[in-house]
Amino acid sequence: MLPTISIVIPAYNERGNIMPLWELLAPVLEVQTKSWEVIFVDDGSDDDTWQIIVSLSKGIPGVQGVRLSKNFGHQYALLAGLSRAKGQAVITMDADLQHPVDVLPKLIDAWKNGYKIVQTIRQEPQDFSFFKKVSSKLFYRVFSYCSGVEIRSGMADFRLLDRQVLDDILQMGERSIFLRGLVQWTGYPRFDVHYQAQQRYSGSTTYSVTRMLRFAWHSIVSFSTIPLRLAIILGFLTSAVAFSGIIYALYSKYIAQSAVSGWTSSVSIISFLMGVMFILLGLIGEYVGRILLEAKGRPRFIVSEKTPVNNSLRMSNLQ
Ligand code: UDP
Ligand code: MG
């Protein structure tokens, strides 16, 4: 029998969080449904996260583990878990206890009321750094503008998807994925549940500022070609500036009869234009590179190990 609810939890070096999370999760699941599965995805951890998942899965039939051959990144770890999930509704959440388990019943209730996407929205905690607040707001604005897909600040990968939406997403064959965008792009009616973000229980975040910037850039260019259009506009603007430079040069030479005042202006215009050319070339190169990656069609993640799934025991019972 297939489970009603699947929970997918990506984990990268989360040795201190798996068991505490499980202890909070188990009673909530048991109240919600008798038919559930929990899939932990070890995203190539360097610590003993995988051993902890394996021992948990040995003791509890509904718990499974998937181990990726290396660190593929949060989005791909989520995808690996989603591809394995069998539930009628699938919830994704982080392993570090920042996503409170008491939100789960609200997600499940909204799903039972007919919503196919139930998204959580994080209220920023008081101690959230000014930088993180501003950067995340800015990122979502730019992303929504470029992609035409509305996502808001605070929408993390903590959500419930109905099987129908999940199947649609799993069918999308693109290599470079940004789940937050893809989910909203499907266009199903969405219900939002607000929650207060928690502190990370143990360990530290892997999203450094550079990784966040890389993630933001990757999400925008994988979803939108507007930067290419902006590049064209930028090209026009600089050409206009360069053109007025030429008019000025001709005016100085033939009307004002004064020699062009030397190489400073020419050199600055040339170098400015060269700079813009390189930006544009780089931007085009970025998209060409993505076409190459998509064309290669490599698998998006590689599973190196799995814990066995015992179907007869899938109707999990914690007693
Ligand atoms: N994670 C992952 N692979 C990675 C980085 C993170 O599977 O390469 C997992 C991590 O274990 C956690 C979730 O993704 O469950 C969110 O990561 P993190 O807490 O570092 O991000 P933050 O909450 O700071 O945005
Ligand atoms: Mg976290």
mmCIF file of C-alpha atoms and ligand atoms in Angstrom:
data_model
loop_
_atom_site.group_PDB
_atom_site.id
_atom_site.type_symbol
_atom_site.label_atom_id
_atom_site.label_comp_id
_atom_site.label_asym_id
_atom_site.label_seq_id
_atom_site.Cartn_x
_atom_site.Cartn_y
_atom_site.Cartn_z
ATOM 1 C CA MET A 1 0.000 0.000 0.000
ATOM 2 C CA LEU A 2 1.280 3.467 -0.884
ATOM 3 C CA PRO A 3 1.785 6.005 1.878
ATOM 4 C CA THR A 4 -0.463 9.043 2.150
ATOM 5 C CA ILE A 5 2.230 11.467 3.249
ATOM 6 C CA SER A 6 5.908 11.457 2.294
ATOM 7 C CA ILE A 7 8.400 13.720 4.025
ATOM 8 C CA VAL A 8 11.611 14.495 2.139
ATOM 9 C CA ILE A 9 14.545 15.844 4.149
ATOM 10 C CA PRO A 10 17.870 16.727 2.485
ATOM 11 C CA ALA A 11 20.804 16.531 4.859
ATOM 12 C CA TYR A 12 24.362 17.669 4.389
ATOM 13 C CA ASN A 13 26.574 17.201 7.434
ATOM 14 C CA GLU A 14 23.612 17.128 9.800
ATOM 15 C CA ARG A 15 24.850 14.511 12.261
ATOM 16 C CA GLY A 16 23.623 16.488 15.247
ATOM 17 C CA ASN A 17 20.165 17.150 13.788
ATOM 18 C CA ILE A 18 18.782 13.888 12.384
ATOM 19 C CA MET A 19 17.814 12.289 15.693
ATOM 20 C CA PRO A 20 16.447 15.459 17.371
ATOM 21 C CA LEU A 21 14.382 16.140 14.251
ATOM 22 C CA TRP A 22 13.105 12.589 14.151
ATOM 23 C CA GLU A 23 12.058 12.772 17.804
ATOM 24 C CA LEU A 24 9.938 15.835 17.085
ATOM 25 C CA LEU A 25 8.626 14.557 13.773
ATOM 26 C CA ALA A 26 7.531 11.071 14.811
ATOM 27 C CA PRO A 27 4.694 12.047 17.193
ATOM 28 C CA VAL A 28 3.329 14.624 14.727
ATOM 29 C CA LEU A 29 3.267 12.072 11.922
ATOM 30 C CA GLU A 30 1.629 9.454 14.032
ATOM 31 C CA VAL A 31 -1.226 11.807 14.887
ATOM 32 C CA GLN A 32 -1.683 12.955 11.293
ATOM 33 C CA THR A 33 -1.773 9.668 9.442
ATOM 34 C CA LYS A 34 -1.022 5.995 9.920
ATOM 35 C CA SER A 35 0.436 5.833 6.468
ATOM 36 C CA TRP A 36 3.602 7.850 5.992
ATOM 37 C CA GLU A 37 7.204 7.584 4.873
ATOM 38 C CA VAL A 38 10.177 9.758 5.715
ATOM 39 C CA ILE A 39 13.009 9.942 3.173
ATOM 40 C CA PHE A 40 16.311 11.353 4.351
ATOM 41 C CA VAL A 41 18.650 12.276 1.503
ATOM 42 C CA ASP A 42 22.297 12.361 2.471
ATOM 43 C CA ASP A 43 23.811 14.863 0.065
ATOM 44 C CA GLY A 44 27.371 13.507 0.195
ATOM 45 C CA SER A 45 28.003 14.395 3.853
ATOM 46 C CA ASP A 46 31.550 14.159 5.236
ATOM 47 C CA ASP A 47 30.355 13.265 8.718
ATOM 48 C CA ASP A 48 28.386 10.205 9.883
ATOM 49 C CA THR A 49 24.973 11.530 8.790
ATOM 50 C CA TRP A 50 24.493 8.469 6.549
ATOM 51 C CA GLN A 51 25.247 5.984 9.358
ATOM 52 C CA ILE A 52 22.693 7.732 11.559
ATOM 53 C CA ILE A 53 20.068 7.573 8.795
ATOM 54 C CA VAL A 54 20.791 3.877 8.188
ATOM 55 C CA SER A 55 20.445 2.956 11.850
ATOM 56 C CA LEU A 56 17.226 4.965 12.148
ATOM 57 C CA SER A 57 15.788 3.251 9.078
ATOM 58 C CA LYS A 58 16.653 -0.177 10.505
ATOM 59 C CA GLY A 59 14.629 0.532 13.616
ATOM 60 C CA ILE A 60 11.673 2.320 12.005
ATOM 61 C CA PRO A 61 10.098 0.777 8.889
ATOM 62 C CA GLY A 62 8.704 4.028 7.461
ATOM 63 C CA VAL A 63 12.107 5.731 7.450
ATOM 64 C CA GLN A 64 14.262 5.414 4.347
ATOM 65 C CA GLY A 65 17.601 6.806 3.332
ATOM 66 C CA VAL A 66 19.051 7.755 -0.029
ATOM 67 C CA ARG A 67 22.725 8.580 -0.298
ATOM 68 C CA LEU A 68 24.081 10.688 -3.132
ATOM 69 C CA SER A 69 27.543 9.860 -4.436
ATOM 70 C CA LYS A 70 28.831 13.372 -3.691
ATOM 71 C CA ASN A 71 27.549 16.766 -2.611
ATOM 72 C CA PHE A 72 25.185 17.697 -5.432
ATOM 73 C CA GLY A 73 23.605 20.630 -3.597
ATOM 74 C CA HIS A 74 20.353 21.256 -1.767
ATOM 75 C CA GLN A 75 18.115 21.452 -4.872
ATOM 76 C CA TYR A 76 19.368 18.163 -6.288
ATOM 77 C CA ALA A 77 19.155 16.428 -2.921
ATOM 78 C CA LEU A 78 15.517 17.552 -2.743
ATOM 79 C CA LEU A 79 14.917 16.254 -6.253
ATOM 80 C CA ALA A 80 16.476 12.878 -5.378
ATOM 81 C CA GLY A 81 14.071 12.551 -2.448
ATOM 82 C CA LEU A 82 11.084 13.775 -4.443
ATOM 83 C CA SER A 83 11.795 11.236 -7.195
ATOM 84 C CA ARG A 84 11.663 8.445 -4.641
ATOM 85 C CA ALA A 85 8.597 9.646 -2.725
ATOM 86 C CA LYS A 86 5.450 7.582 -3.169
ATOM 87 C CA GLY A 87 2.984 9.597 -1.078
ATOM 88 C CA GLN A 88 -0.204 11.292 -2.206
ATOM 89 C CA ALA A 89 1.214 14.458 -0.696
ATOM 90 C CA VAL A 90 4.909 15.194 -0.293
ATOM 91 C CA ILE A 91 6.364 17.617 2.227
ATOM 92 C CA THR A 92 9.932 18.910 1.892
ATOM 93 C CA MET A 93 11.696 20.379 4.901
ATOM 94 C CA ASP A 94 15.236 21.085 6.154
ATOM 95 C CA ALA A 95 17.075 18.759 8.483
ATOM 96 C CA ASP A 96 18.322 21.471 10.844
ATOM 97 C CA LEU A 97 15.048 22.075 12.750
ATOM 98 C CA GLN A 98 14.629 25.546 11.282
ATOM 99 C CA HIS A 99 11.360 24.345 9.836
ATOM 100 C CA PRO A 100 9.128 23.670 12.851
ATOM 101 C CA VAL A 101 7.264 20.365 12.798
ATOM 102 C CA ASP A 102 4.122 21.910 14.299
ATOM 103 C CA VAL A 103 3.514 23.576 10.931
ATOM 104 C CA LEU A 104 3.012 20.150 9.314
ATOM 105 C CA PRO A 105 -0.605 19.655 10.480
ATOM 106 C CA LYS A 106 -1.490 23.038 8.931
ATOM 107 C CA LEU A 107 0.067 21.983 5.637
ATOM 108 C CA ILE A 108 -1.809 18.699 5.661
ATOM 109 C CA ASP A 109 -5.128 20.379 6.577
ATOM 110 C CA ALA A 110 -4.831 22.830 3.678
ATOM 111 C CA TRP A 111 -4.060 19.919 1.343
ATOM 112 C CA LYS A 112 -7.107 18.041 2.616
ATOM 113 C CA ASN A 113 -9.116 21.180 1.841
ATOM 114 C CA GLY A 114 -8.093 20.841 -1.786
ATOM 115 C CA TYR A 115 -4.935 22.950 -2.216
ATOM 116 C CA LYS A 116 -2.342 21.255 -4.376
ATOM 117 C CA ILE A 117 0.503 23.523 -3.320
ATOM 118 C CA VAL A 118 0.813 24.550 0.310
ATOM 119 C CA GLN A 119 3.720 26.933 0.711
ATOM 120 C CA THR A 120 5.193 28.153 3.971
ATOM 121 C CA ILE A 121 6.257 31.752 4.379
ATOM 122 C CA ARG A 122 8.895 32.511 6.969
ATOM 123 C CA GLN A 123 8.470 35.549 9.195
ATOM 124 C CA GLU A 124 11.957 36.823 9.697
ATOM 125 C CA PRO A 125 13.243 36.434 13.254
ATOM 126 C CA GLN A 126 14.370 39.566 15.116
ATOM 127 C CA ASP A 127 18.024 38.575 14.958
ATOM 128 C CA PHE A 128 18.020 38.015 11.222
ATOM 129 C CA SER A 129 20.871 40.117 9.874
ATOM 130 C CA PHE A 130 20.015 43.293 8.010
ATOM 131 C CA PHE A 131 22.051 41.970 5.090
ATOM 132 C CA LYS A 132 20.087 38.707 4.878
ATOM 133 C CA LYS A 133 16.747 40.571 5.057
ATOM 134 C CA VAL A 134 17.628 43.082 2.353
ATOM 135 C CA SER A 135 19.413 40.611 0.085
ATOM 136 C CA SER A 136 16.574 38.105 0.166
ATOM 137 C CA LYS A 137 13.941 40.810 -0.552
ATOM 138 C CA LEU A 138 16.030 42.135 -3.430
ATOM 139 C CA PHE A 139 16.608 38.670 -4.861
ATOM 140 C CA TYR A 140 12.907 37.776 -4.885
ATOM 141 C CA ARG A 141 11.992 41.105 -6.495
ATOM 142 C CA VAL A 142 14.543 40.649 -9.270
ATOM 143 C CA PHE A 143 13.637 37.009 -9.749
ATOM 144 C CA SER A 144 9.911 37.705 -9.946
ATOM 145 C CA TYR A 145 10.487 40.568 -12.361
ATOM 146 C CA CYS A 146 12.751 38.545 -14.652
ATOM 147 C CA SER A 147 10.858 35.277 -14.662
ATOM 148 C CA GLY A 148 7.262 36.454 -14.486
ATOM 149 C CA VAL A 149 6.805 33.909 -11.675
ATOM 150 C CA GLU A 150 5.826 35.541 -8.419
ATOM 151 C CA ILE A 151 7.788 34.340 -5.433
ATOM 152 C CA ARG A 152 8.025 36.187 -2.152
ATOM 153 C CA SER A 153 10.684 36.666 0.432
ATOM 154 C CA GLY A 154 10.516 33.921 3.049
ATOM 155 C CA MET A 155 9.372 31.184 0.674
ATOM 156 C CA ALA A 156 11.900 28.420 1.277
ATOM 157 C CA ASP A 157 11.800 24.789 0.226
ATOM 158 C CA PHE A 158 9.417 23.995 3.060
ATOM 159 C CA ARG A 159 6.141 23.095 1.426
ATOM 160 C CA LEU A 160 3.615 20.430 0.613
ATOM 161 C CA LEU A 161 2.981 19.310 -2.937
ATOM 162 C CA ASP A 162 0.133 17.167 -4.119
ATOM 163 C CA ARG A 163 1.108 14.091 -6.145
ATOM 164 C CA GLN A 164 -0.284 15.747 -9.290
ATOM 165 C CA VAL A 165 2.019 18.781 -8.941
ATOM 166 C CA LEU A 166 4.955 16.573 -8.037
ATOM 167 C CA ASP A 167 4.466 14.427 -11.138
ATOM 168 C CA ASP A 168 4.368 17.572 -13.266
ATOM 169 C CA ILE A 169 7.607 18.791 -11.724
ATOM 170 C CA LEU A 170 9.346 15.435 -12.058
ATOM 171 C CA GLN A 171 8.476 15.438 -15.747
ATOM 172 C CA MET A 172 10.375 18.677 -16.328
ATOM 173 C CA GLY A 173 13.636 17.398 -17.668
ATOM 174 C CA GLU A 174 15.765 20.498 -17.160
ATOM 175 C CA ARG A 175 19.208 19.928 -15.629
ATOM 176 C CA SER A 176 19.501 23.211 -13.853
ATOM 177 C CA ILE A 177 16.664 23.402 -11.387
ATOM 178 C CA PHE A 178 15.282 25.982 -9.010
ATOM 179 C CA LEU A 179 12.401 24.257 -7.273
ATOM 180 C CA ARG A 180 10.887 27.374 -5.735
ATOM 181 C CA GLY A 181 10.416 28.829 -9.183
ATOM 182 C CA LEU A 182 9.274 25.593 -10.820
ATOM 183 C CA VAL A 183 6.608 24.980 -8.201
ATOM 184 C CA GLN A 184 5.052 28.431 -8.663
ATOM 185 C CA TRP A 185 5.457 28.168 -12.413
ATOM 186 C CA THR A 186 3.092 25.166 -12.514
ATOM 187 C CA GLY A 187 0.346 27.634 -11.677
ATOM 188 C CA TYR A 188 -1.786 25.513 -9.343
ATOM 189 C CA PRO A 189 -3.660 27.458 -6.668
ATOM 190 C CA ARG A 190 -1.470 27.893 -3.637
ATOM 191 C CA PHE A 191 -2.220 28.217 0.048
ATOM 192 C CA ASP A 192 0.277 30.047 2.263
ATOM 193 C CA VAL A 193 1.056 29.136 5.842
ATOM 194 C CA HIS A 194 3.106 31.619 7.896
ATOM 195 C CA TYR A 195 5.584 30.491 10.519
ATOM 196 C CA GLN A 196 8.312 31.877 12.706
ATOM 197 C CA ALA A 197 11.800 30.768 11.658
ATOM 198 C CA GLN A 198 13.770 28.818 14.244
ATOM 199 C CA GLN A 199 17.473 28.800 14.982
ATOM 200 C CA ARG A 200 19.562 26.065 13.421
ATOM 201 C CA TYR A 201 19.734 23.320 16.075
ATOM 202 C CA SER A 202 23.268 22.078 15.449
ATOM 203 C CA GLY A 203 26.067 22.697 12.948
ATOM 204 C CA SER A 204 26.254 25.735 10.705
ATOM 205 C CA THR A 205 24.657 26.874 7.483
ATOM 206 C CA THR A 206 26.347 25.994 4.221
ATOM 207 C CA TYR A 207 24.895 29.071 2.528
ATOM 208 C CA SER A 208 27.760 31.548 2.751
ATOM 209 C CA VAL A 209 27.374 34.948 1.087
ATOM 210 C CA THR A 210 29.175 33.750 -2.068
ATOM 211 C CA ARG A 211 27.069 30.598 -2.205
ATOM 212 C CA MET A 212 23.916 32.702 -1.809
ATOM 213 C CA LEU A 213 25.003 35.030 -4.599
ATOM 214 C CA ARG A 214 25.810 32.053 -6.821
ATOM 215 C CA PHE A 215 22.433 30.536 -6.024
ATOM 216 C CA ALA A 216 20.647 33.815 -6.827
ATOM 217 C CA TRP A 217 22.473 34.201 -10.122
ATOM 218 C CA HIS A 218 21.878 30.573 -11.078
ATOM 219 C CA SER A 219 18.154 30.834 -10.294
ATOM 220 C CA ILE A 220 17.678 33.965 -12.368
ATOM 221 C CA VAL A 221 19.568 32.877 -15.468
ATOM 222 C CA SER A 222 18.109 29.371 -15.382
ATOM 223 C CA PHE A 223 14.620 30.823 -15.368
ATOM 224 C CA SER A 224 14.710 33.885 -17.492
ATOM 225 C CA THR A 225 16.244 35.377 -20.594
ATOM 226 C CA ILE A 226 15.500 38.924 -19.465
ATOM 227 C CA PRO A 227 19.202 39.512 -18.605
ATOM 228 C CA LEU A 228 19.920 38.963 -22.305
ATOM 229 C CA ARG A 229 17.356 41.600 -23.160
ATOM 230 C CA LEU A 230 18.831 43.938 -20.566
ATOM 231 C CA ALA A 231 22.181 43.340 -22.239
ATOM 232 C CA ILE A 232 20.750 44.539 -25.533
ATOM 233 C CA ILE A 233 19.340 47.661 -23.846
ATOM 234 C CA LEU A 234 22.709 48.268 -22.212
ATOM 235 C CA GLY A 235 24.307 47.845 -25.637
ATOM 236 C CA PHE A 236 21.982 50.496 -27.103
ATOM 237 C CA LEU A 237 22.635 52.893 -24.259
ATOM 238 C CA THR A 238 26.388 52.635 -24.560
ATOM 239 C CA SER A 239 26.187 52.947 -28.325
ATOM 240 C CA ALA A 240 24.226 56.167 -27.797
ATOM 241 C CA VAL A 241 26.939 57.460 -25.465
ATOM 242 C CA ALA A 242 29.629 56.435 -27.943
ATOM 243 C CA PHE A 243 27.695 58.090 -30.781
ATOM 244 C CA SER A 244 27.513 61.405 -28.954
ATOM 245 C CA GLY A 245 31.290 61.085 -28.451
ATOM 246 C CA ILE A 246 31.724 60.812 -32.224
ATOM 247 C CA ILE A 247 29.466 63.834 -32.869
ATOM 248 C CA TYR A 248 31.509 65.797 -30.348
ATOM 249 C CA ALA A 249 34.760 64.765 -32.020
ATOM 250 C CA LEU A 250 33.483 65.768 -35.475
ATOM 251 C CA TYR A 251 32.153 69.063 -34.134
ATOM 252 C CA SER A 252 35.476 69.883 -32.472
ATOM 253 C CA LYS A 253 37.402 69.103 -35.620
ATOM 254 C CA TYR A 254 35.289 70.681 -38.366
ATOM 255 C CA ILE A 255 33.178 73.369 -36.719
ATOM 256 C CA ALA A 256 35.041 74.513 -33.653
ATOM 257 C CA GLN A 257 38.281 73.948 -35.589
ATOM 258 C CA SER A 258 40.003 72.847 -32.415
ATOM 259 C CA ALA A 259 41.881 69.593 -32.481
ATOM 260 C CA VAL A 260 40.395 66.769 -30.507
ATOM 261 C CA SER A 261 41.870 67.237 -27.113
ATOM 262 C CA GLY A 262 44.002 64.163 -27.205
ATOM 263 C CA TRP A 263 43.783 60.529 -26.539
ATOM 264 C CA THR A 264 42.141 60.670 -23.095
ATOM 265 C CA SER A 265 38.643 60.823 -24.435
ATOM 266 C CA SER A 266 39.222 58.226 -27.146
ATOM 267 C CA VAL A 267 40.928 55.841 -24.807
ATOM 268 C CA SER A 268 38.192 56.208 -22.221
ATOM 269 C CA ILE A 269 35.437 55.636 -24.766
ATOM 270 C CA ILE A 270 37.245 52.640 -26.263
ATOM 271 C CA SER A 271 37.907 51.049 -22.913
ATOM 272 C CA PHE A 272 34.378 51.721 -21.747
ATOM 273 C CA LEU A 273 32.974 50.069 -24.842
ATOM 274 C CA MET A 274 35.390 47.155 -24.549
ATOM 275 C CA GLY A 275 34.230 46.666 -20.979
ATOM 276 C CA VAL A 276 30.615 46.604 -22.044
ATOM 277 C CA MET A 277 31.446 44.168 -24.849
ATOM 278 C CA PHE A 278 33.058 41.809 -22.395
ATOM 279 C CA ILE A 279 30.073 41.989 -20.076
ATOM 280 C CA LEU A 280 27.747 41.165 -22.943
ATOM 281 C CA LEU A 281 29.964 38.377 -24.222
ATOM 282 C CA GLY A 282 30.192 36.915 -20.740
ATOM 283 C CA LEU A 283 26.441 37.052 -20.348
ATOM 284 C CA ILE A 284 25.863 35.332 -23.671
ATOM 285 C CA GLY A 285 28.549 32.809 -22.731
ATOM 286 C CA GLU A 286 26.664 32.063 -19.521
ATOM 287 C CA TYR A 287 23.575 31.095 -21.478
ATOM 288 C CA VAL A 288 25.566 29.152 -24.094
ATOM 289 C CA GLY A 289 27.197 27.247 -21.233
ATOM 290 C CA ARG A 290 23.782 26.382 -19.895
ATOM 291 C CA ILE A 291 22.659 25.141 -23.286
ATOM 292 C CA LEU A 292 25.750 22.910 -23.302
ATOM 293 C CA LEU A 293 24.928 21.514 -19.871
ATOM 294 C CA GLU A 294 21.313 20.872 -20.832
ATOM 295 C CA ALA A 295 22.370 19.289 -24.142
ATOM 296 C CA LYS A 296 24.729 16.883 -22.417
ATOM 297 C CA GLY A 297 21.783 15.532 -20.504
ATOM 298 C CA ARG A 298 23.809 14.215 -17.579
ATOM 299 C CA PRO A 299 21.842 12.818 -14.652
ATOM 300 C CA ARG A 300 20.980 15.490 -12.125
ATOM 301 C CA PHE A 301 22.195 13.417 -9.205
ATOM 302 C CA ILE A 302 23.661 9.970 -8.648
ATOM 303 C CA VAL A 303 22.378 7.732 -5.895
ATOM 304 C CA SER A 304 25.180 5.616 -4.486
ATOM 305 C CA GLU A 305 23.249 3.764 -1.761
ATOM 306 C CA LYS A 306 19.677 3.284 -0.598
ATOM 307 C CA THR A 307 18.188 1.689 2.432
ATOM 308 C CA PRO A 308 15.774 -1.125 1.569
ATOM 309 C CA VAL A 309 12.086 -0.269 1.341
ATOM 310 C CA ASN A 310 9.854 -2.786 3.025
ATOM 311 C CA ASN A 311 6.488 -2.359 1.358
ATOM 312 C CA SER A 312 4.623 -4.656 3.708
ATOM 313 C CA LEU A 313 5.835 -2.516 6.577
ATOM 314 C CA ARG A 314 5.098 0.770 4.935
ATOM 315 C CA MET A 315 2.025 1.203 7.085
ATOM 316 C CA SER A 316 4.307 2.415 9.763
ATOM 317 C CA ASN A 317 3.538 2.091 13.374
ATOM 318 C CA LEU A 318 5.812 3.583 15.955
ATOM 319 C CA GLN A 319 4.772 1.343 18.845
HETATM 320 N N1 UDP B 1 21.714 20.880 2.269
HETATM 321 C C1 UDP B 1 21.945 19.875 1.332
HETATM 322 N N2 UDP B 1 23.004 20.013 0.483
HETATM 323 C C2 UDP B 1 23.817 21.101 0.497
HETATM 324 C C3 UDP B 1 23.540 22.138 1.421
HETATM 325 C C4 UDP B 1 22.486 21.999 2.291
HETATM 326 O O1 UDP B 1 21.234 18.883 1.299
HETATM 327 O O2 UDP B 1 24.760 21.139 -0.297
HETATM 328 C C5 UDP B 1 20.579 20.750 3.200
HETATM 329 C C6 UDP B 1 20.919 21.005 4.660
HETATM 330 O O3 UDP B 1 21.355 19.821 5.312
HETATM 331 C C7 UDP B 1 19.594 21.505 5.197
HETATM 332 C C8 UDP B 1 19.001 22.257 4.018
HETATM 333 O O4 UDP B 1 19.643 21.735 2.857
HETATM 334 O O5 UDP B 1 18.736 20.439 5.546
HETATM 335 C C9 UDP B 1 19.196 23.759 4.109
HETATM 336 O O6 UDP B 1 20.573 24.052 4.252
HETATM 337 P P1 UDP B 1 21.109 25.142 5.283
HETATM 338 O O7 UDP B 1 20.477 24.960 6.617
HETATM 339 O O8 UDP B 1 22.612 25.061 5.229
HETATM 340 O O9 UDP B 1 20.619 26.481 4.605
HETATM 341 P P2 UDP B 1 19.892 27.759 5.276
HETATM 342 O O10 UDP B 1 18.821 27.227 6.189
HETATM 343 O O11 UDP B 1 20.933 28.491 6.016
HETATM 344 O O12 UDP B 1 19.334 28.511 4.114
HETATM 345 MG MG MG B 2 19.062 25.947 7.686
#
